[in-house]
Amino acid sequence: IGKIKKMKTKLLTIFLLLVTSQAFAEGYYCTAELSNHNRPGETESKIYKREGVHFKRIDSKNEISKFEITKETDNFIILTRTYKYPDIFVTIINKENMEFVEEYVTVACEQFNGCKSITLKGKCLLEK
């Protein structure tokens, strides 16, 4: 009987941990209109999902990227992704007005749009 009670306690603990982690996981569902990218009427959507001390981004092609939390306050989150080459991808999510902006910065900008800004801006919905 003691073994059964211990097993029930362990199962209850595991269950509570799973439920608690799901309750505090947040996701930002973000969409941007692409007129500024010469694609009027089209939108691009992505999900930023908190996973512990990181965020996972899932884009509209179902590609997954891992972002570091560079800074977070009650008002905003700054996420960054770096590579093996000197480039950085930055996302800022404004928690107050639920807007987001993404920017890709590279030293090899001649290969990417002639060093013009590659900014994406839109709105997010929060899932808690």
PDB file of C-alpha atoms in Angstrom, residues 38-99:
ATOM      1  CA  ASN A  38       5.517  45.287 -52.264  1.00  0.00           C
ATOM      2  CA  ARG A  39       2.924  42.612 -51.456  1.00  0.00           C
ATOM      3  CA  PRO A  40      -0.307  44.567 -50.839  1.00  0.00           C
ATOM      4  CA  GLY A  41      -3.198  42.538 -49.490  1.00  0.00           C
ATOM      5  CA  GLU A  42      -0.923  39.763 -48.220  1.00  0.00           C
ATOM      6  CA  THR A  43      -0.160  39.054 -44.592  1.00  0.00           C
ATOM      7  CA  GLU A  44       2.537  37.141 -42.764  1.00  0.00           C
ATOM      8  CA  SER A  45       1.808  35.441 -39.465  1.00  0.00           C
ATOM      9  CA  LYS A  46       3.977  33.901 -36.782  1.00  0.00           C
ATOM     10  CA  ILE A  47       3.747  32.627 -33.246  1.00  0.00           C
ATOM     11  CA  TYR A  48       6.190  33.492 -30.476  1.00  0.00           C
ATOM     12  CA  LYS A  49       5.810  30.911 -27.707  1.00  0.00           C
ATOM     13  CA  ARG A  50       7.661  31.125 -24.394  1.00  0.00           C
ATOM     14  CA  GLU A  51       9.653  28.033 -23.539  1.00  0.00           C
ATOM     15  CA  GLY A  52      11.359  28.649 -20.220  1.00  0.00           C
ATOM     16  CA  VAL A  53      14.078  31.288 -20.707  1.00  0.00           C
ATOM     17  CA  HIS A  54      13.675  31.303 -24.516  1.00  0.00           C
ATOM     18  CA  PHE A  55      10.988  31.890 -27.101  1.00  0.00           C
ATOM     19  CA  LYS A  56      10.243  29.597 -30.000  1.00  0.00           C
ATOM     20  CA  ARG A  57       9.074  31.296 -33.192  1.00  0.00           C
ATOM     21  CA  ILE A  58       6.931  29.367 -35.646  1.00  0.00           C
ATOM     22  CA  ASP A  59       6.472  31.166 -38.950  1.00  0.00           C
ATOM     23  CA  SER A  60       3.824  30.754 -41.636  1.00  0.00           C
ATOM     24  CA  LYS A  61       5.976  28.111 -43.366  1.00  0.00           C
ATOM     25  CA  ASN A  62       5.991  26.133 -40.092  1.00  0.00           C
ATOM     26  CA  GLU A  63       9.721  26.777 -39.657  1.00  0.00           C
ATOM     27  CA  ILE A  64      10.851  26.921 -36.028  1.00  0.00           C
ATOM     28  CA  SER A  65      13.532  29.279 -34.677  1.00  0.00           C
ATOM     29  CA  LYS A  66      14.813  29.743 -31.133  1.00  0.00           C
ATOM     30  CA  PHE A  67      15.142  33.279 -29.740  1.00  0.00           C
ATOM     31  CA  GLU A  68      16.943  34.476 -26.631  1.00  0.00           C
ATOM     32  CA  ILE A  69      15.182  36.878 -24.278  1.00  0.00           C
ATOM     33  CA  THR A  70      17.591  39.824 -24.385  1.00  0.00           C
ATOM     34  CA  LYS A  71      15.457  42.093 -22.196  1.00  0.00           C
ATOM     35  CA  GLU A  72      12.004  41.869 -20.682  1.00  0.00           C
ATOM     36  CA  THR A  73       9.978  44.334 -18.637  1.00  0.00           C
ATOM     37  CA  ASP A  74       6.288  44.661 -17.804  1.00  0.00           C
ATOM     38  CA  ASN A  75       5.939  46.732 -21.019  1.00  0.00           C
ATOM     39  CA  PHE A  76       8.004  44.927 -23.663  1.00  0.00           C
ATOM     40  CA  ILE A  77      10.121  41.945 -24.638  1.00  0.00           C
ATOM     41  CA  ILE A  78      13.235  42.113 -26.825  1.00  0.00           C
ATOM     42  CA  LEU A  79      14.113  38.804 -28.468  1.00  0.00           C
ATOM     43  CA  THR A  80      17.259  38.103 -30.480  1.00  0.00           C
ATOM     44  CA  ARG A  81      18.572  35.328 -32.646  1.00  0.00           C
ATOM     45  CA  THR A  82      22.221  35.222 -33.662  1.00  0.00           C
ATOM     46  CA  TYR A  83      24.007  33.009 -36.137  1.00  0.00           C
ATOM     47  CA  LYS A  84      27.486  31.636 -36.839  1.00  0.00           C
ATOM     48  CA  TYR A  85      28.001  34.648 -39.099  1.00  0.00           C
ATOM     49  CA  PRO A  86      27.761  38.347 -38.119  1.00  0.00           C
ATOM     50  CA  ASP A  87      23.977  38.745 -38.426  1.00  0.00           C
ATOM     51  CA  ILE A  88      21.234  39.270 -35.853  1.00  0.00           C
ATOM     52  CA  PHE A  89      17.460  38.981 -35.982  1.00  0.00           C
ATOM     53  CA  VAL A  90      15.643  41.196 -33.467  1.00  0.00           C
ATOM     54  CA  THR A  91      12.001  41.073 -32.437  1.00  0.00           C
ATOM     55  CA  ILE A  92      10.380  43.558 -30.089  1.00  0.00           C
ATOM     56  CA  ILE A  93       6.942  42.845 -28.690  1.00  0.00           C
ATOM     57  CA  ASN A  94       5.190  45.762 -27.012  1.00  0.00           C
ATOM     58  CA  LYS A  95       2.999  44.242 -24.288  1.00  0.00           C
ATOM     59  CA  GLU A  96       0.982  47.451 -23.828  1.00  0.00           C
ATOM     60  CA  ASN A  97      -0.332  48.006 -27.356  1.00  0.00           C
ATOM     61  CA  MET A  98       0.367  44.447 -28.594  1.00  0.00           C
ATOM     62  CA  GLU A  99       2.447  45.584 -31.568  1.00  0.00           C
TER      63      GLU A  99
END
